[in-house]
Short mmCIF file of C-alpha atoms and ligand atoms in Angstrom, two decimals:
data_model
loop_
_atom_site.label_atom_id
_atom_site.label_comp_id
_atom_site.label_asym_id
_atom_site.label_seq_id
_atom_site.Cartn_x
_atom_site.Cartn_y
_atom_site.Cartn_z
CA LYS U 1 174.27 171.33 49.46
CA LEU U 2 171.39 169.84 50.88
CA LEU U 3 170.99 167.72 48.02
CA GLU U 4 174.77 167.05 47.97
CA THR U 5 174.64 166.21 51.36
CA ARG U 6 171.15 163.98 51.31
CA ILE U 7 172.42 161.95 48.01
CA ASN U 8 176.62 161.30 49.67
CA ALA U 9 174.43 160.24 52.73
CA ALA U 10 173.08 157.64 50.40
CA VAL U 11 175.75 156.29 49.01
CA GLU U 12 177.32 155.58 52.71
CA LEU U 13 174.47 153.69 53.27
CA ARG U 14 174.76 151.88 50.64
CA ARG U 15 178.34 151.19 50.72
CA GLY U 16 177.72 149.76 54.57
CA LEU U 17 174.84 147.37 53.30
CA GLY U 18 177.81 146.19 51.05
CA LEU U 19 176.15 147.49 47.76
CA PRO U 20 177.73 147.42 44.92
CA SER U 21 179.68 144.38 45.41
CA ALA U 22 181.36 142.15 43.19
CA ILE U 23 179.00 139.73 42.89
CA THR U 24 176.59 142.86 42.37
CA ASN U 25 175.90 145.53 40.96
CA ALA U 26 172.91 146.40 40.21
CA TYR U 27 170.76 148.25 43.29
CA ARG U 28 168.92 151.05 44.87
CA LEU U 29 170.50 154.06 45.01
CA VAL U 30 167.93 156.80 45.95
CA ASN U 31 165.10 155.76 47.69
CA SER U 32 162.96 158.95 47.57
CA GLU U 33 161.27 159.78 50.86
CA GLY U 34 163.30 156.75 52.36
CA ASP U 35 166.44 158.78 51.43
CA ARG U 36 164.76 162.13 52.70
CA LEU U 37 164.39 162.81 48.72
CA SER U 38 160.54 162.81 47.97
CA GLY U 39 159.67 162.32 44.69
CA LEU U 40 163.74 161.02 43.92
CA ILE U 41 164.55 157.46 43.09
CA VAL U 42 168.09 156.17 41.37
CA ASP U 43 169.15 152.91 40.55
CA VAL U 44 172.94 151.75 40.02
CA PHE U 45 173.42 149.28 37.05
CA GLY U 46 176.78 148.98 36.91
CA ASP U 47 178.24 152.11 35.88
CA LEU U 48 175.04 153.85 34.44
CA ALA U 49 172.54 155.33 37.17
CA VAL U 50 168.53 155.50 35.86
CA VAL U 51 166.73 158.54 37.76
CA ALA U 52 163.24 158.14 38.16
CA SER U 53 161.66 161.54 39.01
CA SER U 54 158.33 161.94 40.31
CA ALA U 55 158.40 165.80 41.21
CA ALA U 56 158.64 169.00 39.94
CA TRP U 57 161.82 169.92 42.79
CA VAL U 58 163.46 167.05 41.12
CA GLU U 59 163.37 168.57 37.76
CA LYS U 60 163.61 172.36 38.43
CA TYR U 61 167.04 170.68 39.71
CA LYS U 62 168.01 168.06 38.12
CA SER U 63 171.23 169.48 36.66
CA LYS U 64 172.14 169.23 40.25
CA VAL U 65 170.44 165.86 40.89
CA LYS U 66 172.73 164.69 37.62
CA ALA U 67 176.21 166.67 39.09
CA CYS U 68 176.13 164.94 41.94
CA ILE U 69 175.70 161.32 40.42
CA SER U 70 177.91 161.90 38.15
CA SER U 71 180.21 162.72 41.11
CA ILE U 72 179.75 158.81 42.76
CA ASP U 73 183.08 156.89 41.72
CA GLU U 74 181.14 154.08 39.16
CA ILE U 75 178.46 156.56 37.39
CA ASN U 76 179.61 156.95 34.22
CA HIS U 77 176.04 157.66 32.57
CA ILE U 78 172.74 159.09 33.49
CA HIS U 79 169.39 158.03 31.80
CA TRP U 80 166.23 160.70 33.23
CA ARG U 81 162.91 159.12 33.54
CA PRO U 82 160.51 161.32 34.34
CA SER U 83 156.91 159.97 35.62
CA VAL U 84 155.43 162.71 32.79
CA GLU U 85 151.96 162.10 34.19
CA ILE U 86 152.45 162.81 38.14
CA LEU U 87 154.61 165.63 36.67
CA LYS U 88 151.79 167.47 34.84
CA GLU U 89 149.75 166.85 38.00
CA GLU U 90 152.22 168.61 39.68
CA GLY U 91 152.08 171.26 37.55
CA MET U 92 154.59 171.06 35.33
CA ASP U 93 154.55 171.49 30.71
CA ALA U 94 155.21 168.16 28.99
CA ALA U 95 157.40 169.88 26.87
CA ASP U 96 159.47 170.75 29.55
CA LEU U 97 159.87 167.07 30.64
CA LYS U 98 161.98 166.64 26.91
CA GLU U 99 165.71 165.59 27.12
CA LEU U 100 167.42 169.37 24.91
CA HIS U 101 169.96 167.12 24.18
CA PRO U 102 170.70 163.35 22.44
CA SER U 103 170.95 161.46 25.09
CA THR U 104 174.50 159.62 25.06
CA CYS U 105 173.91 157.03 27.59
CA PRO U 106 173.66 153.13 26.10
CA GLN U 107 169.65 151.41 26.18
CA ARG U 108 170.75 148.39 27.22
CA THR U 109 173.65 147.40 29.75
CA LYS U 110 174.47 144.12 31.53
CA VAL U 111 174.43 143.77 35.59
CA ILE U 112 175.15 141.00 38.14
CA GLU U 113 172.73 140.50 40.95
CA ASN U 114 174.40 137.76 43.52
CA GLY U 115 176.53 135.95 40.96
CA ILE U 116 173.55 136.15 38.39
CA SER U 117 173.95 137.63 35.24
CA TYR U 118 171.33 139.78 34.07
CA ALA U 119 170.84 142.12 30.71
CA ILE U 120 168.84 145.59 30.78
CA SER U 121 166.93 147.45 28.54
CA LEU U 122 166.57 150.76 29.97
CA GLU U 123 163.01 151.09 28.26
CA GLY U 124 161.68 148.44 29.99
CA GLN U 125 159.45 147.96 32.83
CA LYS U 126 160.14 150.43 35.81
CA THR U 127 163.67 151.86 35.41
CA GLY U 128 164.72 149.05 33.82
CA PHE U 129 165.17 145.95 36.57
CA TYR U 130 162.96 144.94 39.80
CA ALA U 131 165.96 145.53 41.85
CA ASP U 132 164.04 145.47 45.00
CA GLN U 133 163.66 141.59 44.26
CA ARG U 134 167.05 140.62 44.99
CA GLU U 135 166.74 139.55 48.60
CA ASN U 136 163.96 137.39 48.07
CA ARG U 137 165.20 135.93 45.14
CA MET U 138 168.44 134.57 46.70
CA PHE U 139 165.73 132.91 49.90
CA LEU U 140 163.93 130.87 46.50
CA SER U 141 167.80 129.41 45.25
CA MET U 142 168.10 128.64 48.54
CA ILE U 143 165.38 126.66 48.67
CA SER U 144 164.73 125.42 44.24
CA HIS U 145 167.43 122.78 45.14
CA GLY U 146 165.45 119.05 43.13
CA GLN U 147 162.52 120.79 42.87
CA ARG U 148 160.03 121.89 39.92
CA VAL U 149 160.00 125.65 39.71
CA LEU U 150 157.32 128.01 37.46
CA ASP U 151 157.74 131.79 37.76
CA VAL U 152 154.47 132.93 36.90
CA CYS U 153 154.61 137.21 36.01
CA CYS U 154 158.58 136.65 35.39
CA TYR U 155 159.87 139.70 33.48
CA SER U 156 163.40 139.04 32.49
CA GLY U 157 163.78 135.77 34.46
CA GLY U 158 164.78 136.46 38.18
CA PHE U 159 163.27 133.89 39.90
CA ALA U 160 163.46 131.47 37.67
CA LEU U 161 167.46 131.83 37.12
CA ASN U 162 168.34 131.79 40.86
CA ALA U 163 165.67 128.35 40.73
CA ALA U 164 168.23 127.44 38.70
CA LYS U 165 171.16 128.44 40.23
CA GLY U 166 169.84 126.92 42.93
CA GLY U 167 169.53 123.18 41.46
CA ALA U 168 165.98 123.32 40.54
CA MET U 169 165.13 120.39 38.75
CA SER U 170 165.01 119.82 35.36
CA ILE U 171 163.92 117.05 32.52
CA THR U 172 164.89 116.96 28.99
CA GLY U 173 165.66 114.32 26.66
CA THR U 174 162.12 112.03 27.64
CA VAL U 175 160.18 111.29 25.15
CA ASN U 176 157.05 112.43 27.19
CA VAL U 177 158.58 116.17 28.22
CA ILE U 178 155.71 118.15 30.16
CA LEU U 179 155.97 121.60 31.47
CA SER U 180 155.84 120.55 34.58
CA ASP U 181 159.85 118.71 34.21
CA ILE U 182 160.95 121.73 32.71
CA LEU U 183 161.84 125.27 34.83
CA LEU U 184 159.45 127.37 33.00
CA GLY U 185 159.07 131.03 33.53
CA VAL U 186 155.77 132.93 32.11
CA ASP U 187 154.96 136.34 30.94
CA THR U 188 153.24 138.34 28.23
CA SER U 189 155.75 140.96 27.86
CA LEU U 190 157.86 139.79 24.65
CA PRO U 191 160.77 142.51 25.41
CA ALA U 192 160.10 141.02 29.22
CA LEU U 193 160.47 137.47 27.36
CA GLU U 194 163.78 138.05 25.10
CA LEU U 195 165.90 139.88 28.23
CA ALA U 196 164.89 136.53 30.13
CA ARG U 197 165.70 134.55 26.53
CA GLU U 198 168.98 135.99 26.88
CA ASN U 199 169.39 135.78 30.23
CA ILE U 200 169.73 132.27 30.19
CA ALA U 201 172.56 132.38 27.07
CA LEU U 202 174.56 135.05 29.55
CA ASN U 203 174.29 132.41 32.49
CA ASN U 204 174.78 129.80 30.28
CA LEU U 205 171.95 127.87 31.40
CA ASP U 206 170.26 124.73 28.77
CA PRO U 207 167.57 126.45 27.05
CA GLU U 208 166.24 122.81 26.97
CA LYS U 209 165.87 122.79 30.80
CA THR U 210 164.92 126.64 31.53
CA SER U 211 162.34 128.08 29.42
CA PHE U 212 160.27 131.64 28.58
CA LEU U 213 156.52 130.95 27.80
CA ARG U 214 154.59 134.05 26.56
CA GLU U 215 151.35 133.61 27.81
CA ASP U 216 148.82 135.10 30.06
CA ALA U 217 149.08 134.44 33.83
CA THR U 218 145.19 133.20 34.30
CA VAL U 219 145.58 131.47 30.53
CA PHE U 220 148.29 129.75 31.81
CA MET U 221 147.43 128.19 34.79
CA LYS U 222 143.92 127.54 33.90
CA GLY U 223 145.38 125.17 31.20
CA ALA U 224 147.80 123.51 33.76
CA LEU U 225 144.99 122.61 35.79
CA SER U 226 143.20 121.38 32.68
CA ARG U 227 146.22 119.36 32.37
CA ASN U 228 146.65 118.32 36.42
CA ASP U 229 150.20 119.93 36.29
CA SER U 230 151.57 121.13 39.43
CA TRP U 231 154.50 122.39 41.00
CA ASP U 232 156.95 122.04 43.76
CA ILE U 233 156.96 125.96 44.03
CA VAL U 234 155.38 128.76 42.08
CA ILE U 235 155.90 132.61 42.17
CA LEU U 236 153.74 134.47 41.65
CA ASP U 237 154.47 137.96 40.91
CA PRO U 238 151.99 140.02 39.20
CA PRO U 239 152.11 144.14 37.98
CA LYS U 240 150.47 146.47 40.19
CA LEU U 241 146.66 145.65 40.29
CA ALA U 242 145.68 147.81 42.79
CA PRO U 243 147.19 151.49 41.88
CA THR U 244 144.96 153.30 44.04
CA ARG U 245 142.98 152.43 47.56
CA LYS U 246 139.77 153.52 44.93
CA VAL U 247 139.86 150.37 43.18
CA LEU U 248 141.36 148.65 45.88
CA GLN U 249 138.05 146.42 45.59
CA SER U 250 138.05 144.63 41.98
CA ALA U 251 141.74 145.06 42.61
CA SER U 252 141.42 142.34 45.45
CA GLY U 253 138.94 140.24 43.63
CA MET U 254 141.95 140.07 40.68
CA TYR U 255 144.58 138.81 43.58
CA ARG U 256 141.79 136.38 44.67
CA ASN U 257 141.70 134.23 41.76
CA LEU U 258 145.06 134.68 40.53
CA ASN U 259 146.32 133.62 43.81
CA SER U 260 143.68 130.16 44.29
CA LEU U 261 145.10 129.35 40.70
CA ALA U 262 148.55 129.66 41.88
CA MET U 263 147.58 127.72 45.00
CA LYS U 264 145.59 125.06 43.05
CA ILE U 265 148.37 124.25 40.85
CA THR U 266 151.24 123.65 43.54
CA ARG U 267 151.13 120.48 44.77
CA ARG U 268 150.15 119.90 48.21
CA GLY U 269 152.40 120.47 50.55
CA GLY U 270 154.06 122.61 47.66
CA LEU U 271 155.11 126.89 48.07
CA LEU U 272 153.76 129.33 46.94
CA MET U 273 156.25 132.53 46.58
CA THR U 274 152.85 135.22 46.24
CA CYS U 275 153.90 138.67 45.70
CA SER U 276 152.25 142.21 45.64
CA CYS U 277 153.69 146.00 44.54
CA SER U 278 150.13 147.27 45.35
CA GLY U 279 151.18 149.37 48.73
CA ALA U 280 147.38 149.66 49.21
CA MET U 281 146.91 146.12 49.39
CA THR U 282 150.17 145.08 51.41
CA GLN U 283 150.09 147.88 53.98
CA SER U 284 146.59 147.82 54.55
CA GLY U 285 146.36 144.48 55.60
CA THR U 286 144.39 143.40 52.35
CA PHE U 287 146.45 140.94 50.90
CA LEU U 288 146.40 138.21 53.48
CA ARG U 289 143.25 138.77 54.08
CA THR U 290 143.20 137.93 49.90
CA LEU U 291 145.02 134.58 50.47
CA GLN U 292 143.00 133.81 53.03
CA GLY U 293 139.98 133.88 50.27
CA ALA U 294 141.82 132.03 47.56
CA ALA U 295 143.01 129.44 50.05
CA SER U 296 138.52 128.82 50.67
CA MET U 297 138.21 129.32 46.44
CA ALA U 298 140.61 126.65 45.82
CA GLU U 299 139.67 124.34 49.14
CA ARG U 300 143.60 124.32 50.20
CA LYS U 301 144.34 124.99 53.48
CA ILE U 302 147.43 127.70 53.92
CA THR U 303 149.91 128.86 56.17
CA VAL U 304 152.29 131.60 56.18
CA LEU U 305 156.23 130.58 56.11
CA ARG U 306 157.81 133.83 55.91
CA GLN U 307 156.72 137.69 54.79
CA SER U 308 159.43 140.12 53.48
CA GLY U 309 159.50 143.23 51.14
CA ALA U 310 161.80 145.02 48.83
CA GLY U 311 165.82 144.59 49.80
CA CYS U 312 166.94 146.88 51.96
CA ASP U 313 168.33 149.38 50.10
CA HIS U 314 164.83 149.86 49.57
CA PRO U 315 164.47 152.16 52.59
CA ILE U 316 161.16 153.43 53.93
CA ASP U 317 160.93 156.89 56.37
CA PRO U 318 159.33 155.20 59.44
CA SER U 319 158.56 158.90 60.48
CA TYR U 320 156.26 158.78 56.48
CA PRO U 321 154.36 155.25 57.29
CA GLU U 322 151.87 156.36 54.82
CA GLU U 323 154.60 156.57 51.77
CA ALA U 324 153.87 153.29 50.95
CA LEU U 325 150.04 153.71 50.71
CA HIS U 326 150.25 156.90 48.74
CA ASP U 327 149.98 155.08 45.44
CA ASP U 328 148.01 157.59 44.30
CA ASP U 329 150.95 159.93 43.73
CA ASP U 330 153.65 157.58 42.94
CA ASP U 331 153.96 154.61 40.03
CA ASP U 332 157.17 153.14 41.21
CA ASP U 333 155.98 149.73 41.51
CA ASP U 334 157.90 148.12 44.48
CA HIS U 335 156.76 145.02 46.44
CA GLY U 336 156.13 146.06 49.53
CA GLY U 337 155.39 142.76 51.26
CA ASP U 338 155.58 139.42 49.03
CA ASP U 339 155.01 136.49 51.44
CA PHE U 340 155.29 132.43 50.70
C1 SAM N 1 156.30 142.90 38.54
S1 SAM N 1 156.63 141.83 37.44
C2 SAM N 1 157.90 140.54 37.94
C3 SAM N 1 158.94 141.30 37.97
C4 SAM N 1 159.59 139.81 38.03
N1 SAM N 1 159.31 139.07 39.28
C5 SAM N 1 161.18 140.28 38.61
O1 SAM N 1 161.64 139.90 39.05
O2 SAM N 1 161.95 140.57 37.52
C6 SAM N 1 154.98 142.07 36.82
C7 SAM N 1 155.37 141.06 35.35
O3 SAM N 1 153.94 140.81 35.06
C8 SAM N 1 153.92 140.70 33.21
N2 SAM N 1 152.16 140.89 33.15
C9 SAM N 1 151.79 141.96 32.91
N3 SAM N 1 150.41 141.33 33.01
C10 SAM N 1 150.30 139.63 32.58
C11 SAM N 1 149.58 139.16 32.29
N4 SAM N 1 148.25 139.31 32.68
N5 SAM N 1 149.91 137.32 32.52
C12 SAM N 1 151.52 137.18 32.42
N6 SAM N 1 152.59 138.28 32.97
C13 SAM N 1 151.85 139.13 33.06
C14 SAM N 1 154.73 141.74 33.02
O4 SAM N 1 154.95 141.92 31.99
C15 SAM N 1 155.89 142.35 34.26
O5 SAM N 1 156.95 140.93 33.41
#
């Protein structure tokens, strides 16, 4: 009964936030402690729900969790993604986490977010889609008109696609088109780039004007710097570099170096949207200090224009503020704090 009550409350909360809607059907339905369901995350992609379980109780009551989610009107399929390493720490046997019956859930689906279509692979990173960046992507689309935009660590191209929607500048057809003339996304993951390229076609964008490149972020940015390439807006959204507080110091160095490069390839007076999904960085205030260090390295003066985090469908329980810091037992890499 408790489970049903809390899942129903989570559904009601999202309905109150206008989710799903005619223009967005990818969102977080259950956000662990934020919905009083510690260890349970549910992302909804159209008629499909992806359940990320990281607590023994979720596995124990799996059939009840599934029944509650199946009873939600729009949900036709459930994809179960146990966080095996965390569950093993909780004393669970890996063999018990295997699905007994082969899944009938489709492995790919399509969603719409703020009017932009995305292909999602359920084998993809996280639950398959970074729904937490929805509001930040929309903000980017509002400021992209006529701007040259670079999306570093782009995954399936969410920021680049929003920049395109917002009218970011792209030049083609000239003799010497340089990379900064094209709306560009960069990532090392081939499956992610395949999705990004599919998304260009899904949204009827010109592949010559919006392009995705497989390259390491540091290598790409150093190359751009050596070619004197720069962009009006740079988005930097690396993976979680500080998964635990123990590695905070070394991760700060990595964030500083990446951000310093990103600042150098942002034109003077331009905008850098820099993200961290490491709770240990953002909640401890280390991220802003790291950005200041990056600015000194880049010999740039910076001001912070806007600080934001995950979308409002990712509630946090204020009586459990440590939640965002507990990366040690949480492999969900939500964007706890993103800064301009
Ligand atoms: C937090 S996700 C980005 C999410 C994306 N901005 C979105 O809105 O969907 C981080 C991305 O960094 C990529 N990545 C990891 N290491 C990288 C590297 N060394 N260089 C470039 N990209 C990298 C991952 O493949 C992943 O797609």
